[in-house]
Amino acid sequence: MIEANIKFIDGTYQNTDAMHNALSYIFHLDRKRTLPIRYYGLLNIGYPPDQDKLIKAFERNYYMQSPKYILPQQLWHMIITMPFTLNDPYGDYFYMADSIARIFSQEYPVCYSYHTKNKTTGNEHSHFHFIISTASYIPNHPALDKNKMSNYLTIIKETAENHSVNLTLKE
């Protein structure tokens, strides 16, 4: 079993450009090996997605939901980090990341990308960035708040274990 970490990036993500900044970040980080951006829960973007179309689709989804069903926090930014750099990012760990994204896709728009370079430290290690909208694409559906995310976290850990990865939550 591989030991890996899961971390939620601290931020309120309440500013008007939160989605633009978060999605742009996972599109444009310098990296040696890349996986294309994958997404679920959004229509008519095409594949591979154009950055501007993806951002606009996330924003449109959020602002089209009734105010009763949105939070000031527009998104969750989650990272799963490995203690090494993958030789083949399209292998088992890619399938793990895709399975985790699909968990959210039943109710919320989600996208993810693979990176190797840590922008803060400059160190190289494999990690997957996930951007998950707090607003569902299902009309009048509850927002993805902390309680719902806590429930998802249990499912995420179980899914990772099915791919021989033990996830530890890092604060």
mmCIF file of C-alpha atoms in Angstrom:
data_model
loop_
_atom_site.group_PDB
_atom_site.id
_atom_site.type_symbol
_atom_site.label_atom_id
_atom_site.label_comp_id
_atom_site.label_asym_id
_atom_site.label_seq_id
_atom_site.Cartn_x
_atom_site.Cartn_y
_atom_site.Cartn_z
ATOM 1 C CA MET A 1 0.000 0.000 0.000
ATOM 2 C CA ILE A 2 1.392 3.409 -1.010
ATOM 3 C CA GLU A 3 1.191 6.228 1.549
ATOM 4 C CA ALA A 4 -0.069 9.526 0.090
ATOM 5 C CA ASN A 5 -1.551 12.757 1.383
ATOM 6 C CA ILE A 6 -4.744 14.616 0.683
ATOM 7 C CA LYS A 7 -4.903 18.311 1.411
ATOM 8 C CA PHE A 8 -7.466 21.039 0.983
ATOM 9 C CA ILE A 9 -5.880 24.318 -0.033
ATOM 10 C CA ASP A 10 -6.716 26.967 2.503
ATOM 11 C CA GLY A 11 -8.645 29.813 0.999
ATOM 12 C CA THR A 12 -12.097 31.263 1.118
ATOM 13 C CA TYR A 13 -12.508 31.263 -2.674
ATOM 14 C CA GLN A 14 -15.157 33.949 -2.317
ATOM 15 C CA ASN A 15 -13.681 36.618 -4.584
ATOM 16 C CA THR A 16 -15.142 37.239 -8.030
ATOM 17 C CA ASP A 17 -12.115 35.744 -9.779
ATOM 18 C CA ALA A 18 -11.752 32.651 -7.559
ATOM 19 C CA MET A 19 -12.718 30.175 -10.269
ATOM 20 C CA HIS A 20 -10.634 31.924 -12.894
ATOM 21 C CA ASN A 21 -7.547 31.934 -10.654
ATOM 22 C CA ALA A 22 -7.867 28.330 -9.435
ATOM 23 C CA LEU A 23 -8.584 26.860 -12.858
ATOM 24 C CA SER A 24 -5.885 28.956 -14.532
ATOM 25 C CA TYR A 25 -3.417 27.725 -11.930
ATOM 26 C CA ILE A 26 -3.949 24.067 -12.701
ATOM 27 C CA PHE A 27 -3.791 24.790 -16.455
ATOM 28 C CA HIS A 28 -0.516 26.734 -16.408
ATOM 29 C CA LEU A 29 1.833 25.393 -13.763
ATOM 30 C CA ASP A 30 5.272 24.565 -15.203
ATOM 31 C CA ARG A 31 5.645 20.821 -15.227
ATOM 32 C CA LYS A 32 7.698 18.172 -17.010
ATOM 33 C CA ARG A 33 4.960 15.624 -17.393
ATOM 34 C CA THR A 34 1.393 16.585 -17.968
ATOM 35 C CA LEU A 35 -1.893 14.901 -18.089
ATOM 36 C CA PRO A 36 -4.591 16.822 -19.840
ATOM 37 C CA ILE A 37 -7.209 18.560 -17.777
ATOM 38 C CA ARG A 38 -10.083 16.179 -17.231
ATOM 39 C CA TYR A 39 -13.510 17.359 -16.213
ATOM 40 C CA TYR A 40 -16.988 16.075 -15.411
ATOM 41 C CA GLY A 41 -20.371 17.688 -14.834
ATOM 42 C CA LEU A 42 -20.163 20.364 -17.535
ATOM 43 C CA LEU A 43 -21.601 20.287 -21.033
ATOM 44 C CA ASN A 44 -20.597 21.663 -24.425
ATOM 45 C CA ILE A 45 -16.976 22.460 -23.673
ATOM 46 C CA GLY A 46 -15.263 19.969 -25.958
ATOM 47 C CA TYR A 47 -12.195 17.893 -25.305
ATOM 48 C CA PRO A 48 -9.512 18.741 -24.576
ATOM 49 C CA PRO A 49 -11.163 21.693 -22.910
ATOM 50 C CA ASP A 50 -10.297 25.247 -23.784
ATOM 51 C CA GLN A 51 -9.291 27.063 -20.595
ATOM 52 C CA ASP A 52 -11.662 29.997 -21.124
ATOM 53 C CA LYS A 53 -14.616 27.738 -21.944
ATOM 54 C CA LEU A 54 -13.981 25.616 -18.851
ATOM 55 C CA ILE A 55 -13.754 28.674 -16.597
ATOM 56 C CA LYS A 56 -16.907 30.208 -18.073
ATOM 57 C CA ALA A 57 -18.777 26.912 -17.670
ATOM 58 C CA PHE A 58 -17.789 26.690 -13.985
ATOM 59 C CA GLU A 59 -18.819 30.313 -13.426
ATOM 60 C CA ARG A 60 -22.088 29.948 -15.351
ATOM 61 C CA ASN A 61 -22.965 26.838 -13.348
ATOM 62 C CA TYR A 62 -22.339 28.648 -10.068
ATOM 63 C CA TYR A 63 -24.274 31.811 -10.927
ATOM 64 C CA MET A 64 -27.210 29.991 -12.536
ATOM 65 C CA GLN A 65 -27.993 28.146 -9.318
ATOM 66 C CA SER A 66 -30.572 29.744 -7.046
ATOM 67 C CA PRO A 67 -28.947 31.922 -4.334
ATOM 68 C CA LYS A 68 -30.555 29.624 -1.776
ATOM 69 C CA TYR A 69 -28.339 26.771 -3.040
ATOM 70 C CA ILE A 70 -24.936 28.443 -3.280
ATOM 71 C CA LEU A 71 -22.261 29.292 -0.749
ATOM 72 C CA PRO A 72 -19.981 32.321 -0.638
ATOM 73 C CA GLN A 73 -17.160 29.769 -1.084
ATOM 74 C CA GLN A 74 -17.340 28.961 -4.800
ATOM 75 C CA LEU A 75 -15.024 25.958 -4.953
ATOM 76 C CA TRP A 76 -12.886 23.423 -3.184
ATOM 77 C CA HIS A 77 -9.238 23.016 -4.194
ATOM 78 C CA MET A 78 -7.984 19.604 -3.180
ATOM 79 C CA ILE A 79 -4.575 18.047 -3.806
ATOM 80 C CA ILE A 80 -3.505 14.414 -3.569
ATOM 81 C CA THR A 81 0.274 14.165 -3.265
ATOM 82 C CA MET A 82 2.544 11.196 -3.770
ATOM 83 C CA PRO A 83 5.981 10.952 -2.120
ATOM 84 C CA PHE A 84 7.613 10.335 -5.514
ATOM 85 C CA THR A 85 7.370 11.253 -9.186
ATOM 86 C CA LEU A 86 5.420 8.767 -11.260
ATOM 87 C CA ASN A 87 7.178 7.011 -14.125
ATOM 88 C CA ASP A 88 3.854 6.625 -15.904
ATOM 89 C CA PRO A 89 1.192 9.094 -14.795
ATOM 90 C CA TYR A 90 -1.355 7.319 -16.994
ATOM 91 C CA GLY A 91 -1.110 4.200 -14.859
ATOM 92 C CA ASP A 92 -2.915 3.162 -11.704
ATOM 93 C CA TYR A 93 -2.698 6.564 -10.022
ATOM 94 C CA PHE A 94 -4.345 8.297 -12.948
ATOM 95 C CA TYR A 95 -7.224 5.837 -12.642
ATOM 96 C CA MET A 96 -7.390 6.579 -8.925
ATOM 97 C CA ALA A 97 -7.583 10.338 -9.616
ATOM 98 C CA ASP A 98 -10.231 9.791 -12.263
ATOM 99 C CA SER A 99 -12.264 7.590 -9.911
ATOM 100 C CA ILE A 100 -12.114 10.303 -7.255
ATOM 101 C CA ALA A 101 -13.264 12.974 -9.714
ATOM 102 C CA ARG A 102 -16.165 10.764 -10.744
ATOM 103 C CA ILE A 103 -17.340 10.629 -7.111
ATOM 104 C CA PHE A 104 -18.055 14.356 -7.222
ATOM 105 C CA SER A 105 -19.350 14.290 -10.790
ATOM 106 C CA GLN A 106 -22.625 12.737 -9.662
ATOM 107 C CA GLU A 107 -23.630 16.149 -8.252
ATOM 108 C CA TYR A 108 -20.951 18.803 -8.861
ATOM 109 C CA PRO A 109 -18.707 20.024 -11.672
ATOM 110 C CA VAL A 110 -15.137 18.871 -11.117
ATOM 111 C CA CYS A 111 -11.870 19.010 -13.000
ATOM 112 C CA TYR A 112 -8.404 17.724 -12.240
ATOM 113 C CA SER A 113 -4.872 17.818 -13.561
ATOM 114 C CA TYR A 114 -1.544 16.143 -12.850
ATOM 115 C CA HIS A 115 1.512 18.179 -11.820
ATOM 116 C CA THR A 116 5.038 17.292 -10.764
ATOM 117 C CA LYS A 117 6.542 20.617 -9.680
ATOM 118 C CA ASN A 118 5.604 22.161 -6.354
ATOM 119 C CA LYS A 119 5.359 25.874 -7.083
ATOM 120 C CA THR A 120 6.041 26.824 -3.453
ATOM 121 C CA THR A 121 9.061 24.621 -2.731
ATOM 122 C CA GLY A 122 10.334 23.901 -6.234
ATOM 123 C CA ASN A 123 10.494 20.195 -5.305
ATOM 124 C CA GLU A 124 9.377 17.520 -7.737
ATOM 125 C CA HIS A 125 6.713 15.038 -6.707
ATOM 126 C CA SER A 126 3.548 13.772 -8.312
ATOM 127 C CA HIS A 127 0.311 15.385 -7.292
ATOM 128 C CA PHE A 128 -3.186 15.776 -8.627
ATOM 129 C CA HIS A 129 -5.087 19.059 -8.305
ATOM 130 C CA PHE A 130 -8.873 18.874 -8.109
ATOM 131 C CA ILE A 131 -11.164 21.883 -8.463
ATOM 132 C CA ILE A 132 -14.724 21.126 -7.347
ATOM 133 C CA SER A 133 -17.577 23.601 -7.581
ATOM 134 C CA THR A 134 -19.623 24.105 -4.434
ATOM 135 C CA ALA A 135 -22.682 24.666 -6.638
ATOM 136 C CA SER A 136 -24.336 21.595 -8.083
ATOM 137 C CA TYR A 137 -25.333 21.386 -11.717
ATOM 138 C CA ILE A 138 -28.602 19.847 -10.480
ATOM 139 C CA PRO A 139 -31.189 22.628 -10.047
ATOM 140 C CA ASN A 140 -32.121 23.358 -6.421
ATOM 141 C CA HIS A 141 -29.572 20.875 -5.097
ATOM 142 C CA PRO A 142 -27.689 21.575 -1.844
ATOM 143 C CA ALA A 143 -24.279 23.190 -2.082
ATOM 144 C CA LEU A 144 -21.089 21.262 -1.318
ATOM 145 C CA ASP A 145 -20.492 22.516 2.208
ATOM 146 C CA LYS A 146 -18.037 21.274 4.864
ATOM 147 C CA ASN A 147 -20.415 18.576 6.111
ATOM 148 C CA LYS A 148 -20.953 17.130 2.640
ATOM 149 C CA MET A 149 -17.225 17.342 1.916
ATOM 150 C CA SER A 150 -16.540 15.432 5.129
ATOM 151 C CA ASN A 151 -18.820 12.654 3.871
ATOM 152 C CA TYR A 152 -17.065 12.696 0.512
ATOM 153 C CA LEU A 153 -13.694 12.419 2.245
ATOM 154 C CA THR A 154 -14.634 8.982 3.585
ATOM 155 C CA ILE A 155 -15.565 7.840 0.066
ATOM 156 C CA ILE A 156 -12.360 9.361 -1.369
ATOM 157 C CA LYS A 157 -10.227 7.404 1.103
ATOM 158 C CA GLU A 158 -12.089 4.169 0.329
ATOM 159 C CA THR A 159 -11.654 4.765 -3.399
ATOM 160 C CA ALA A 160 -7.916 5.363 -2.954
ATOM 161 C CA GLU A 161 -7.616 2.136 -0.931
ATOM 162 C CA ASN A 162 -9.163 0.281 -3.871
ATOM 163 C CA HIS A 163 -6.125 1.540 -5.841
ATOM 164 C CA SER A 164 -3.681 0.460 -3.075
ATOM 165 C CA VAL A 165 -3.208 4.012 -1.790
ATOM 166 C CA ASN A 166 -3.613 4.975 1.856
ATOM 167 C CA LEU A 167 -4.572 8.672 2.049
ATOM 168 C CA THR A 168 -3.772 10.752 5.104
ATOM 169 C CA LEU A 169 -5.495 14.098 5.527
ATOM 170 C CA LYS A 170 -2.976 16.924 5.945
ATOM 171 C CA GLU A 171 -4.126 20.175 7.517
#
